[in-house]
PDB file of C-alpha atoms in Angstrom:
ATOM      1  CA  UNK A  30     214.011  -5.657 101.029  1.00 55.00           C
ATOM      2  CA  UNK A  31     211.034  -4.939 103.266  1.00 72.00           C
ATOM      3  CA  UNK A  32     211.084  -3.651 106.561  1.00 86.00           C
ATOM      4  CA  UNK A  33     207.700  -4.894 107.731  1.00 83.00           C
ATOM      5  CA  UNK A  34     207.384  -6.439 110.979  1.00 88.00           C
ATOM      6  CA  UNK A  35     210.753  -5.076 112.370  1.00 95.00           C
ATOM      7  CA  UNK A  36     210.161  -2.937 115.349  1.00 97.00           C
ATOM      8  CA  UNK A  37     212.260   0.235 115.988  1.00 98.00           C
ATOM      9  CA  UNK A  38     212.695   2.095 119.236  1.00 98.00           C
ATOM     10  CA  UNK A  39     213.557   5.099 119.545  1.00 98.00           C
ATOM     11  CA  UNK A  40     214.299   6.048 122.696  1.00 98.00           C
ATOM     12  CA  UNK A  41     215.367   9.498 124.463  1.00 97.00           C
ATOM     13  CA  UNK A  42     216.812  12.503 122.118  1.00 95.00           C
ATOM     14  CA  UNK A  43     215.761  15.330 121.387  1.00 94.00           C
ATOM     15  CA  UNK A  44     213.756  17.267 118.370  1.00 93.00           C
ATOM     16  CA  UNK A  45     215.713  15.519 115.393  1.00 93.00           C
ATOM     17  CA  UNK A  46     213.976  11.893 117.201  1.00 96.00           C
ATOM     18  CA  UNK A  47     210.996  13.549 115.608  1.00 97.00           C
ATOM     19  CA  UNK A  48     211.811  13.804 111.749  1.00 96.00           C
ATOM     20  CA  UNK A  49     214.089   9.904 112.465  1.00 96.00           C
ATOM     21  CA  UNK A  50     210.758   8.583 113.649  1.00 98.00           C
ATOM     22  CA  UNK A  51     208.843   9.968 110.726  1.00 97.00           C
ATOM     23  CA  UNK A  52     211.175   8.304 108.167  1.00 96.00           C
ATOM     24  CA  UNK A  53     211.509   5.043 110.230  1.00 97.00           C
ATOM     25  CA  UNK A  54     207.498   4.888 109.635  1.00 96.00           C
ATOM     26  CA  UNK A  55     207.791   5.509 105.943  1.00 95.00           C
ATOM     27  CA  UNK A  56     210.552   2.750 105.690  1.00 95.00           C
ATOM     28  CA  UNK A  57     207.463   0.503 106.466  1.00 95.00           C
ATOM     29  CA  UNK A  58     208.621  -0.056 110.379  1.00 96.00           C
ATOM     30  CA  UNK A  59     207.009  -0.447 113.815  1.00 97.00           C
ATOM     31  CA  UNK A  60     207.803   2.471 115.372  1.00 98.00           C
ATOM     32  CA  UNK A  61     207.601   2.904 119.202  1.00 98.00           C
ATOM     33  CA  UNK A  62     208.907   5.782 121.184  1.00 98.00           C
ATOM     34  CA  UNK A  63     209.901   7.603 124.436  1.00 98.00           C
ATOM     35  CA  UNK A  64     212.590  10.407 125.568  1.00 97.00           C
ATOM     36  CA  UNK A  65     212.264  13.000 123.173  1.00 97.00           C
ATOM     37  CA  UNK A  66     210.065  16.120 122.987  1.00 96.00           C
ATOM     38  CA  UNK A  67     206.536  14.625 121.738  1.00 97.00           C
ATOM     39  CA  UNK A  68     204.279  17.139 119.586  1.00 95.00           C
ATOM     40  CA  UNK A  69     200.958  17.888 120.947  1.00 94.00           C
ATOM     41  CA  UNK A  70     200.079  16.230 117.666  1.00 96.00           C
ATOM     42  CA  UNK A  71     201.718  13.122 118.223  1.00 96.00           C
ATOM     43  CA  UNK A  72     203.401  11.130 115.627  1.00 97.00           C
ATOM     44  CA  UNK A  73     201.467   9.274 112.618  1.00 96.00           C
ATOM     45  CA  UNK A  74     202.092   5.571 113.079  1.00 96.00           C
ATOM     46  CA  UNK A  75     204.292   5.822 115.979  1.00 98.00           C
ATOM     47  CA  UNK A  76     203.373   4.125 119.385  1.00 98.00           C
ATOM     48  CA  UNK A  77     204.307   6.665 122.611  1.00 98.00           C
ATOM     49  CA  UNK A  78     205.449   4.603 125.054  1.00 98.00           C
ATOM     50  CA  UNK A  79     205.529   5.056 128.717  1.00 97.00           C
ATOM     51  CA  UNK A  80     208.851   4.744 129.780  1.00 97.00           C
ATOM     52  CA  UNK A  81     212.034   3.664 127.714  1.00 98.00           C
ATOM     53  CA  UNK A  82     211.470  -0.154 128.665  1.00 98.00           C
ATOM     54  CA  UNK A  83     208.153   0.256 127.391  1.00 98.00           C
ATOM     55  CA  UNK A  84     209.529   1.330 123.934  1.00 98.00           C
ATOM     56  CA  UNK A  85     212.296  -1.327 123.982  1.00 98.00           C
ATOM     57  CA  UNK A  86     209.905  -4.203 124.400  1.00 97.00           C
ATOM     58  CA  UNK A  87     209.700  -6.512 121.698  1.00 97.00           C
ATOM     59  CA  UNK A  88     211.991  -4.588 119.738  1.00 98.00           C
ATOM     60  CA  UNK A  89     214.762  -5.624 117.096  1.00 97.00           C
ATOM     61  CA  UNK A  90     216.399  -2.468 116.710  1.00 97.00           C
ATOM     62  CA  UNK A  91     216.777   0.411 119.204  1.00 98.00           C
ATOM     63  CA  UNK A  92     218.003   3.892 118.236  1.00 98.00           C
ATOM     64  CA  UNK A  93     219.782   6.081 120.822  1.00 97.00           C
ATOM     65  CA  UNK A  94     220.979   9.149 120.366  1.00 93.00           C
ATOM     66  CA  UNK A  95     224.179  10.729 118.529  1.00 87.00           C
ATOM     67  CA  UNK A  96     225.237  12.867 121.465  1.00 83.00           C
ATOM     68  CA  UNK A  97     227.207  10.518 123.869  1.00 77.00           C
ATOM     69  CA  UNK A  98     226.225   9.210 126.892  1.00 88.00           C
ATOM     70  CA  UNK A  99     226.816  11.274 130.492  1.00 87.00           C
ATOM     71  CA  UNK A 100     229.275  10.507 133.246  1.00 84.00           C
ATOM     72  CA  UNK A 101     226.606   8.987 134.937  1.00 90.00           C
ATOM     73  CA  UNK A 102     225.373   6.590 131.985  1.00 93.00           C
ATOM     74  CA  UNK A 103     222.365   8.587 130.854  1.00 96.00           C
ATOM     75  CA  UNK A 104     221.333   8.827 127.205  1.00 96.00           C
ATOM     76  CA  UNK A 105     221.140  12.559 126.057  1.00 93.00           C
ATOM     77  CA  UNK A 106     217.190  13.485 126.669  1.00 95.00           C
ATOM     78  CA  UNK A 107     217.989  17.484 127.661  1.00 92.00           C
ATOM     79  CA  UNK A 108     213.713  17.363 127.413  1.00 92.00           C
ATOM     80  CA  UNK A 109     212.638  14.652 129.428  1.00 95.00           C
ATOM     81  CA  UNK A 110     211.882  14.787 133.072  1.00 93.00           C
ATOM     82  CA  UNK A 111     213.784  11.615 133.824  1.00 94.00           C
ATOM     83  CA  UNK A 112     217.197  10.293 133.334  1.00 96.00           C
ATOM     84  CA  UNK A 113     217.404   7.668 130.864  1.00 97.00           C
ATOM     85  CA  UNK A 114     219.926   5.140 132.063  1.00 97.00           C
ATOM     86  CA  UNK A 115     219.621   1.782 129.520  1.00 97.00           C
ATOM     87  CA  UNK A 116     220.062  -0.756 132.323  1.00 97.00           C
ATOM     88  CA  UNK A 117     220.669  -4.501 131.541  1.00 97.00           C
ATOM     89  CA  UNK A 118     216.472  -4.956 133.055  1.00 97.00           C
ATOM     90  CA  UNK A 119     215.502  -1.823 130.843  1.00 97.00           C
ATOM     91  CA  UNK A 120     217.120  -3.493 127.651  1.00 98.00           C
ATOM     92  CA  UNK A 121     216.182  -7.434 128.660  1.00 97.00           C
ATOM     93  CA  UNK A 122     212.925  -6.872 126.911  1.00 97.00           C
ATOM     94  CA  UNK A 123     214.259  -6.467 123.411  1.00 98.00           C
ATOM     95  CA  UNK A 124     214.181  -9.420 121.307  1.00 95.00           C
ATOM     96  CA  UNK A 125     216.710 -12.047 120.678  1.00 91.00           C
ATOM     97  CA  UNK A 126     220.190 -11.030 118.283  1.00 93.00           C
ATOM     98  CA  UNK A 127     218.742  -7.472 118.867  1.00 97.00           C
ATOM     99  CA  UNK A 128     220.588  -4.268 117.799  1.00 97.00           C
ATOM    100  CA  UNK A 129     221.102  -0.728 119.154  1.00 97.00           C
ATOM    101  CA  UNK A 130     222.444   1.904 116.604  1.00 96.00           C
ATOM    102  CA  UNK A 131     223.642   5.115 118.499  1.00 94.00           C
ATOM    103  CA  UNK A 132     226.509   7.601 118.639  1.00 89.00           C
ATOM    104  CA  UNK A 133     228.499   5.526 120.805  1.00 88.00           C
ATOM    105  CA  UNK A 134     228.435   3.280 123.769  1.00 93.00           C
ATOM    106  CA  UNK A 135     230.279   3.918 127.667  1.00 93.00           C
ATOM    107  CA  UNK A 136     231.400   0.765 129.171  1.00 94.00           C
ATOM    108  CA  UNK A 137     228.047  -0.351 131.119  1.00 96.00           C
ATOM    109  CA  UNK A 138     226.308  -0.556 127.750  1.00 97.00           C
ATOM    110  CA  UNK A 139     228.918  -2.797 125.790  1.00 96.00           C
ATOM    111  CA  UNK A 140     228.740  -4.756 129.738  1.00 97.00           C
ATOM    112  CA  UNK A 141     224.750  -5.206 129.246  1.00 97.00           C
ATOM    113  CA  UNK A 142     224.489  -5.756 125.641  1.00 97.00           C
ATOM    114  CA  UNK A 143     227.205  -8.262 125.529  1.00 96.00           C
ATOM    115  CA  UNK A 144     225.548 -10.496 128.669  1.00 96.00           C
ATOM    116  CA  UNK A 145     222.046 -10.077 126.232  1.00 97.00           C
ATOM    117  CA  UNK A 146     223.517 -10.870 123.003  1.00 97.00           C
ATOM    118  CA  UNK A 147     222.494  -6.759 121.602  1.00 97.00           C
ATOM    119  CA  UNK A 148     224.844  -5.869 118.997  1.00 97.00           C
ATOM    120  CA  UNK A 149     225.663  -2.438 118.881  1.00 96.00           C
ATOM    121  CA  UNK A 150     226.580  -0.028 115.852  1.00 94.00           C
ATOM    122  CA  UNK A 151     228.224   3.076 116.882  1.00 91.00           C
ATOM    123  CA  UNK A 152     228.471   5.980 114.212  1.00 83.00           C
ATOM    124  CA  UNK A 153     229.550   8.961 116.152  1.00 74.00           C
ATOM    125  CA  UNK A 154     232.682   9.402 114.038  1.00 74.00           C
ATOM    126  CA  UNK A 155     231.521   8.727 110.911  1.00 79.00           C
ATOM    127  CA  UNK A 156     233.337  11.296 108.684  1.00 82.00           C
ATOM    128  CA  UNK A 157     230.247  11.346 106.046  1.00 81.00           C
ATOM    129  CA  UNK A 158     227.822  11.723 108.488  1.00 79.00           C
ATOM    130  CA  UNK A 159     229.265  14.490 110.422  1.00 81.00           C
ATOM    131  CA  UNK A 160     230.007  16.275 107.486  1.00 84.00           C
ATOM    132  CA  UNK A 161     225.989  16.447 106.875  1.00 81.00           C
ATOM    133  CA  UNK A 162     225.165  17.745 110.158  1.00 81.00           C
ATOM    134  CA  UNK A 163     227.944  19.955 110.320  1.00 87.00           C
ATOM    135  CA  UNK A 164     226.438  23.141 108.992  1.00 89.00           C
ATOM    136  CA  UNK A 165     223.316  22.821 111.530  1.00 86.00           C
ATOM    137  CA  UNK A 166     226.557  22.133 114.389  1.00 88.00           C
ATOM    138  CA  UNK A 167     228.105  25.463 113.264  1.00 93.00           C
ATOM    139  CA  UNK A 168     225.493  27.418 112.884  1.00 91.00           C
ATOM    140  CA  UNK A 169     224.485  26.569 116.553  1.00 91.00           C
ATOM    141  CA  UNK A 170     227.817  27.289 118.282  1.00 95.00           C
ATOM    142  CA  UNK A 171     227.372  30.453 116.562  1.00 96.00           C
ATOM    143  CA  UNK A 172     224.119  31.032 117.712  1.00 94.00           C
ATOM    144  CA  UNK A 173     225.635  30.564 121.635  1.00 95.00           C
ATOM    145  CA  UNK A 174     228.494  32.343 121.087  1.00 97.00           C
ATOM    146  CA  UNK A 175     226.398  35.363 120.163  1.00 97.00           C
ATOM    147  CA  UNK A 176     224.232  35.097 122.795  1.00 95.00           C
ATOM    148  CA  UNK A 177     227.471  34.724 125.655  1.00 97.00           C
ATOM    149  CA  UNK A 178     228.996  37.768 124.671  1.00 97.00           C
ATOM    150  CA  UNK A 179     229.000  41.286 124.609  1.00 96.00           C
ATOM    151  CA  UNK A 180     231.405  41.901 121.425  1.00 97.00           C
ATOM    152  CA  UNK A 181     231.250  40.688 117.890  1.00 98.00           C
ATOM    153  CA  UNK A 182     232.964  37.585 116.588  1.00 98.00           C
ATOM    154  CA  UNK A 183     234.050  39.738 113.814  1.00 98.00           C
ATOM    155  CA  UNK A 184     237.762  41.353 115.116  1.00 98.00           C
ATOM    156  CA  UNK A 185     237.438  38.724 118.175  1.00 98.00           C
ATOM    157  CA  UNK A 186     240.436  36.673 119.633  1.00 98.00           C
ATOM    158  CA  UNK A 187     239.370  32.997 118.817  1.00 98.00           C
ATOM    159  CA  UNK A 188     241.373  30.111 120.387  1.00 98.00           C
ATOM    160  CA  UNK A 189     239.659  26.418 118.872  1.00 98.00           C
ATOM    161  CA  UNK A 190     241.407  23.151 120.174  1.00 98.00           C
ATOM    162  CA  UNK A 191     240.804  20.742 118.185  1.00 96.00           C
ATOM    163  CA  UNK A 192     240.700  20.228 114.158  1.00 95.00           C
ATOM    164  CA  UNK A 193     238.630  17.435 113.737  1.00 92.00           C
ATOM    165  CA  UNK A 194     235.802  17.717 111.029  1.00 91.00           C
ATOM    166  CA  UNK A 195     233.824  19.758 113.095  1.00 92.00           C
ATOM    167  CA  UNK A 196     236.750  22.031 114.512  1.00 95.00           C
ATOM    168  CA  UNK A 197     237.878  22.298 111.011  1.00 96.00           C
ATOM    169  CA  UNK A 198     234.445  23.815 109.962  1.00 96.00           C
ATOM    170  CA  UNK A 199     234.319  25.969 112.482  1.00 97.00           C
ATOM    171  CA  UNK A 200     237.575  27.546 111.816  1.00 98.00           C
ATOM    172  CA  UNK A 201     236.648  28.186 107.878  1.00 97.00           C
ATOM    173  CA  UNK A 202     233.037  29.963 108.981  1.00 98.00           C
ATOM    174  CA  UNK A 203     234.841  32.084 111.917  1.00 98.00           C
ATOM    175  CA  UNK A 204     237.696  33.168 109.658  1.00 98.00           C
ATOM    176  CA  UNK A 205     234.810  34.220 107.246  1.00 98.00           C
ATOM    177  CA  UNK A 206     233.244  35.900 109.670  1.00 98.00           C
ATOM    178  CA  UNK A 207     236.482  37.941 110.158  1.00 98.00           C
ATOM    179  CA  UNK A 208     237.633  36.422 113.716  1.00 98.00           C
ATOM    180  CA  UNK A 209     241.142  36.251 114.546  1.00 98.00           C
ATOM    181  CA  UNK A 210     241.694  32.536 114.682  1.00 98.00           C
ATOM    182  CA  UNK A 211     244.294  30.428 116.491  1.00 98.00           C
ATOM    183  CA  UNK A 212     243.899  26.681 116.049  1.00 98.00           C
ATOM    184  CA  UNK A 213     245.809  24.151 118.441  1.00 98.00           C
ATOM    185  CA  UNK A 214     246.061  20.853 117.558  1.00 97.00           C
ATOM    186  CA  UNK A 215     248.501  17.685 117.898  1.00 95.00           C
ATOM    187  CA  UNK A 216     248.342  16.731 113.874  1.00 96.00           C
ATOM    188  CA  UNK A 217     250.630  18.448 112.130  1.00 97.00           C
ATOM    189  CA  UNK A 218     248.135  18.138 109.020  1.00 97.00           C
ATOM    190  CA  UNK A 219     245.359  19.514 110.769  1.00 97.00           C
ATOM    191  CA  UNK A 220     247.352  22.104 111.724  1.00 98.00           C
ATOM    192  CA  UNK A 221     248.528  22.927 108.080  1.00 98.00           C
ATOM    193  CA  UNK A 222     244.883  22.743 106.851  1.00 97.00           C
ATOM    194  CA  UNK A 223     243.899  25.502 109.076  1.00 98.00           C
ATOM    195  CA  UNK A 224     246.945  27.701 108.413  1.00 98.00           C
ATOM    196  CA  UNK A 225     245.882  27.334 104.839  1.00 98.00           C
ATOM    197  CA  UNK A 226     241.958  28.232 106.016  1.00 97.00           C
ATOM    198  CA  UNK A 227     243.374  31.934 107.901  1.00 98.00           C
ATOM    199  CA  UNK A 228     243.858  30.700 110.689  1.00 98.00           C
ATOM    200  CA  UNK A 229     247.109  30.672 113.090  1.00 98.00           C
ATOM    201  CA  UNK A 230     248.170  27.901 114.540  1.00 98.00           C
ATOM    202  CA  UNK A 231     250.228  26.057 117.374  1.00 97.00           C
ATOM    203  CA  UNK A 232     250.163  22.821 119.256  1.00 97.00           C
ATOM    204  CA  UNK A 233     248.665  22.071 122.429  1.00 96.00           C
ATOM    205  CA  UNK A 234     252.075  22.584 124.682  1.00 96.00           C
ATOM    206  CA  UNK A 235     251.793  26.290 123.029  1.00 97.00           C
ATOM    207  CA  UNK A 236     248.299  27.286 124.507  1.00 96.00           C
ATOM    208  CA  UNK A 237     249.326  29.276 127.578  1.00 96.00           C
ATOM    209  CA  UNK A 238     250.984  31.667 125.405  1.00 96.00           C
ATOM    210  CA  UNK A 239     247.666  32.614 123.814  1.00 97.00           C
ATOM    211  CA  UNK A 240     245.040  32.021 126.889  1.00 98.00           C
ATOM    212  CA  UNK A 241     245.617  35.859 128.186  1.00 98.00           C
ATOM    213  CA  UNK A 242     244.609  36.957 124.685  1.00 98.00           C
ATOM    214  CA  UNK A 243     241.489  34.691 124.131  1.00 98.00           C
ATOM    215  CA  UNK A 244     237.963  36.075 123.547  1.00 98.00           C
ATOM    216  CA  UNK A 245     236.180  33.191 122.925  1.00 98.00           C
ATOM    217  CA  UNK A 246     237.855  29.713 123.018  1.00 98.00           C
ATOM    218  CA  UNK A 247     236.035  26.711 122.285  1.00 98.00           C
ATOM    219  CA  UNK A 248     236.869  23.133 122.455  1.00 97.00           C
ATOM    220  CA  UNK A 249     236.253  20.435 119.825  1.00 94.00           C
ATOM    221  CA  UNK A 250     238.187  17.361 121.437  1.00 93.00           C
ATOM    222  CA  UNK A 251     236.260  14.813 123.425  1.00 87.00           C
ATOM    223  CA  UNK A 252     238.938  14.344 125.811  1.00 91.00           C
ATOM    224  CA  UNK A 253     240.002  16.790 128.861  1.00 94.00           C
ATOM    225  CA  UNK A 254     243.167  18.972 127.694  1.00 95.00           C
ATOM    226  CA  UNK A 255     242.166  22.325 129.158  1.00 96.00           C
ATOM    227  CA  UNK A 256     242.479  22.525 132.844  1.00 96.00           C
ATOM    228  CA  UNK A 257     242.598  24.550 135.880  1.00 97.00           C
ATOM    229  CA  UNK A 258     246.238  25.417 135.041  1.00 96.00           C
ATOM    230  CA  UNK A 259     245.543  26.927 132.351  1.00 97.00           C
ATOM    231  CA  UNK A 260     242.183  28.156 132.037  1.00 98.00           C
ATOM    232  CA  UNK A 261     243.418  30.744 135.211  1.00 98.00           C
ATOM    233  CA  UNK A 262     245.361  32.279 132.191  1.00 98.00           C
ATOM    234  CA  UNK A 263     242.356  33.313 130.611  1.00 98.00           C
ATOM    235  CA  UNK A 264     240.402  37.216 130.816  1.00 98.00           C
ATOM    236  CA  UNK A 265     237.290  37.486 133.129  1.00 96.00           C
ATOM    237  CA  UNK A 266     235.634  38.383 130.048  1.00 97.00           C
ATOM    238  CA  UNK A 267     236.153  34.910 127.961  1.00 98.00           C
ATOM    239  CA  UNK A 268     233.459  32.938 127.029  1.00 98.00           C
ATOM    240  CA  UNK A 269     233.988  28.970 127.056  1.00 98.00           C
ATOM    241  CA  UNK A 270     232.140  26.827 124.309  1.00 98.00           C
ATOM    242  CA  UNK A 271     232.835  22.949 124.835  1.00 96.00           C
ATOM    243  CA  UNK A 272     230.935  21.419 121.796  1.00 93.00           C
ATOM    244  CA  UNK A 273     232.912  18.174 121.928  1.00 90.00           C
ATOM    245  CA  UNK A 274     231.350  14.622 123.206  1.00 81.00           C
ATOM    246  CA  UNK A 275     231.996  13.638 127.283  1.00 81.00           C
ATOM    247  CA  UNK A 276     234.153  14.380 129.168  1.00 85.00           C
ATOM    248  CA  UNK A 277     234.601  17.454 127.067  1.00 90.00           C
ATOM    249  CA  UNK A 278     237.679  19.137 126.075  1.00 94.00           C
ATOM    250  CA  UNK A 279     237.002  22.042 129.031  1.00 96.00           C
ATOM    251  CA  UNK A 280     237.125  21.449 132.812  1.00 96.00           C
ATOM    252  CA  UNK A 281     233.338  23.489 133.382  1.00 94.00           C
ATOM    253  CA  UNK A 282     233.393  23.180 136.644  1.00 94.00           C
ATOM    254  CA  UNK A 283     237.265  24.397 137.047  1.00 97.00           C
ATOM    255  CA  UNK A 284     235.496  27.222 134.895  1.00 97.00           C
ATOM    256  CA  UNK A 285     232.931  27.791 136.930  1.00 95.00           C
ATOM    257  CA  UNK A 286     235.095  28.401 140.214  1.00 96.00           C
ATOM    258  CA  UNK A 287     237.205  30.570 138.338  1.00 97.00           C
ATOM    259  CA  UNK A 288     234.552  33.208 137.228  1.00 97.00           C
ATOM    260  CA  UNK A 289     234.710  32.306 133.306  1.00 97.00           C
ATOM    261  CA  UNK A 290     231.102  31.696 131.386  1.00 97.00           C
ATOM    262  CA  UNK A 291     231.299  27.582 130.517  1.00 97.00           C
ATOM    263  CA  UNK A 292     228.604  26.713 127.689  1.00 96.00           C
ATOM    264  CA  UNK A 293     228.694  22.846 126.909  1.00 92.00           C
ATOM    265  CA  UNK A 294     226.680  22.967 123.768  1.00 89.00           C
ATOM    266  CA  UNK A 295     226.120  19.463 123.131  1.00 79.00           C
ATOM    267  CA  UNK A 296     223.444  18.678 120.751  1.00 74.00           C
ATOM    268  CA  UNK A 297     223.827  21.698 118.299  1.00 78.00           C
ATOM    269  CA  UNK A 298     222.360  19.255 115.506  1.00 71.00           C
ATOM    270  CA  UNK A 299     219.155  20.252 117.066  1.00 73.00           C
ATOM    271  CA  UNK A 300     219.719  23.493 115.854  1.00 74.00           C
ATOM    272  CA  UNK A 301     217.942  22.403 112.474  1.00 83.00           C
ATOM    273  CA  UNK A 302     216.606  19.280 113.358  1.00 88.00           C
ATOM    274  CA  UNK A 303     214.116  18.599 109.707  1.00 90.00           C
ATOM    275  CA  UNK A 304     217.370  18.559 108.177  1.00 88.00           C
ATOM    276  CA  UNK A 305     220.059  17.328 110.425  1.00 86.00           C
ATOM    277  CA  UNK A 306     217.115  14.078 111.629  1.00 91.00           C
ATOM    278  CA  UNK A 307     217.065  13.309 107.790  1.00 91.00           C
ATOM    279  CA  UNK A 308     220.704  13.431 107.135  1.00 87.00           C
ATOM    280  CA  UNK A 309     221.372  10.943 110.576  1.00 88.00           C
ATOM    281  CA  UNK A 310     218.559   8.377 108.725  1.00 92.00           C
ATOM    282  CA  UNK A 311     220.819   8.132 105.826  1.00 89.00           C
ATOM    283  CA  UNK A 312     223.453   6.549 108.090  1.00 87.00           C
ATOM    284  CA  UNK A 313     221.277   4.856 110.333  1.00 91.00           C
ATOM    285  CA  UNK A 314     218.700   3.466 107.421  1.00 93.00           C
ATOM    286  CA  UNK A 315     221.985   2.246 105.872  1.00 90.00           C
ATOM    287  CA  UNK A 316     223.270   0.173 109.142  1.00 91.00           C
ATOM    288  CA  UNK A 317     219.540  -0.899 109.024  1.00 94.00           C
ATOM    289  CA  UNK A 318     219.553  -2.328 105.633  1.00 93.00           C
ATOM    290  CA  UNK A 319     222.896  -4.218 106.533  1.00 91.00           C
ATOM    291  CA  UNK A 320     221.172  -5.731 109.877  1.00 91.00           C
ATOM    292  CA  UNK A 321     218.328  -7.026 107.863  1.00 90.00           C
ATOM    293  CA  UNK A 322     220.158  -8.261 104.681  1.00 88.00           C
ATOM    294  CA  UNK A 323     222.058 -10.147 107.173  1.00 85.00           C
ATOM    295  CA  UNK A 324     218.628 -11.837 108.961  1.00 78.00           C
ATOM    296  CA  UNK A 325     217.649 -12.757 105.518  1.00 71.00           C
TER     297      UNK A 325
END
């Protein structure tokens, strides 16, 4: 199958764009791109566009980024000047039966691409995929949790909602980096799976009996569960990590009023981002494949 002639965008991101641009223009594509930090060198083969309806002109296939989209619509672009907001007049110039493969979509998008006839792939949750850029994910919500605090993970009280792939990761590296562990989740498996990792464990109704205690506690859910109520339970001292997708699993700005350090690392896959952009090609060079087998 050859992918000469099709046109890829890639628009806003941030250092992994680089290495997915590189191996979109070995693929044999038409590159064009905007949103993402640009070396001084530029990019063999790929055109830098202007603005993100520059890049998306006269393209078939669009590629947003993994982290999801803000409160306010914008595409995750922590780099560029501008908010990136992929309005139905910023998409319109794509071509016909185009296709957008990203993390995943808010409302507005599905609204635009439906009235243009985009299709969209979303791949946030693939289990295979996150599994890949998991170690580059955990080694950066290490890397911020060392540089928030003034005491050592190692002996540290750490309370992690959430067990998903990622929070279940994150629980086998801090227990091996000799943290005291409590895991709160709603599965009962998950919860079983990190009892068997080291960690303790206890559902979500059970977290204000350990929020006095808590060091460090970090969120993994992309969905609000920890709120004023009971984040007033927590030490002055506590750091707050919220590494999970909007809204988050931590009310910042509840956080914020109350004293307590809030870190929303989003994006940790930059952490590596050689690696982690070449593991995200496998799944999006896959959906890629399947688009153009289709048109063939």
């Amino acid at each position: 199958m050859t992918w000469h002639n099709t046109v890829i965008a890639i628009v806003a991101g941030d250092a992994r764009e680089q290495e997915i641009a590189r191996c979109a223009v070995r693929a044999g594509a038409v590159v064009r791109a905007y949103g993402f930090p640009w070396p001084d060198e530029g990019i063999e083969g790929v055109y830098h566009a202007t603005d993100a309806a520059d890049a998306l002109k006269g393209a078939d296939i669009a590629l947003f980024p993994i982290p999801g989209i803000s409160a306010e619509g914008a595409l995750f672009a922590p780099k560029c000047p501008e908010k990136i907001i992929p309005t139905r007049e910023v998409l319109a110039g794509m071509r016909p039966s185009a296709n957008i493969i990203l993390g995943w979509a808010d409302r507005n998008l599905k609204t635009h691409c439906e009235a243009l006839g985009i299709t969209l792939h979303e791949y946030e949750w693939d289990v295979d995929l996150m599994l890949l850029r998991g170690p580059a994910i955990v080694e950066g919500v290490l890397k911020v949790i060392i540089e928030n605090t003034q005491i050592t993970i190692h002996k540290s009280n750490v309370c992690l909602v959430g067990q998903g792939t990622i929070g279940s990761l994150l629980t086998k590296t801090l227990v091996g980096l000799g943290a005291r562990v409590h895991v709160a989740a709603r599965n009962p498996v998950q919860r079983a799976a990190a009892y068997a990792a080291g960690a303790d464990v206890l559902t979500l109704e059970q977290l204000p009996a350990i929020l006095p205690g808590t060091d460090i506690l970090i969120g993994s859910v992309p969905k609000r569960l920890l709120e004023r109520d009971q984040l007033v339970l927590l030490p002055k001292h506590a750091l707050l990590v919220d590494v999970a997708a909007p809204p988050g699993t931590i009310d910042r700005d509840a956080a914020a009023e109350l004293g307590l350090k809030a870190v929303w690392a989003r994006g940790m896959g930059a952490r590596a981002p050689i690696t982690v952009g070449r593991s995200q090609w496998t799944g999006i060079s896959r959906r890629i494949e399947n688009i153009l087998e289709r048109k063939s």
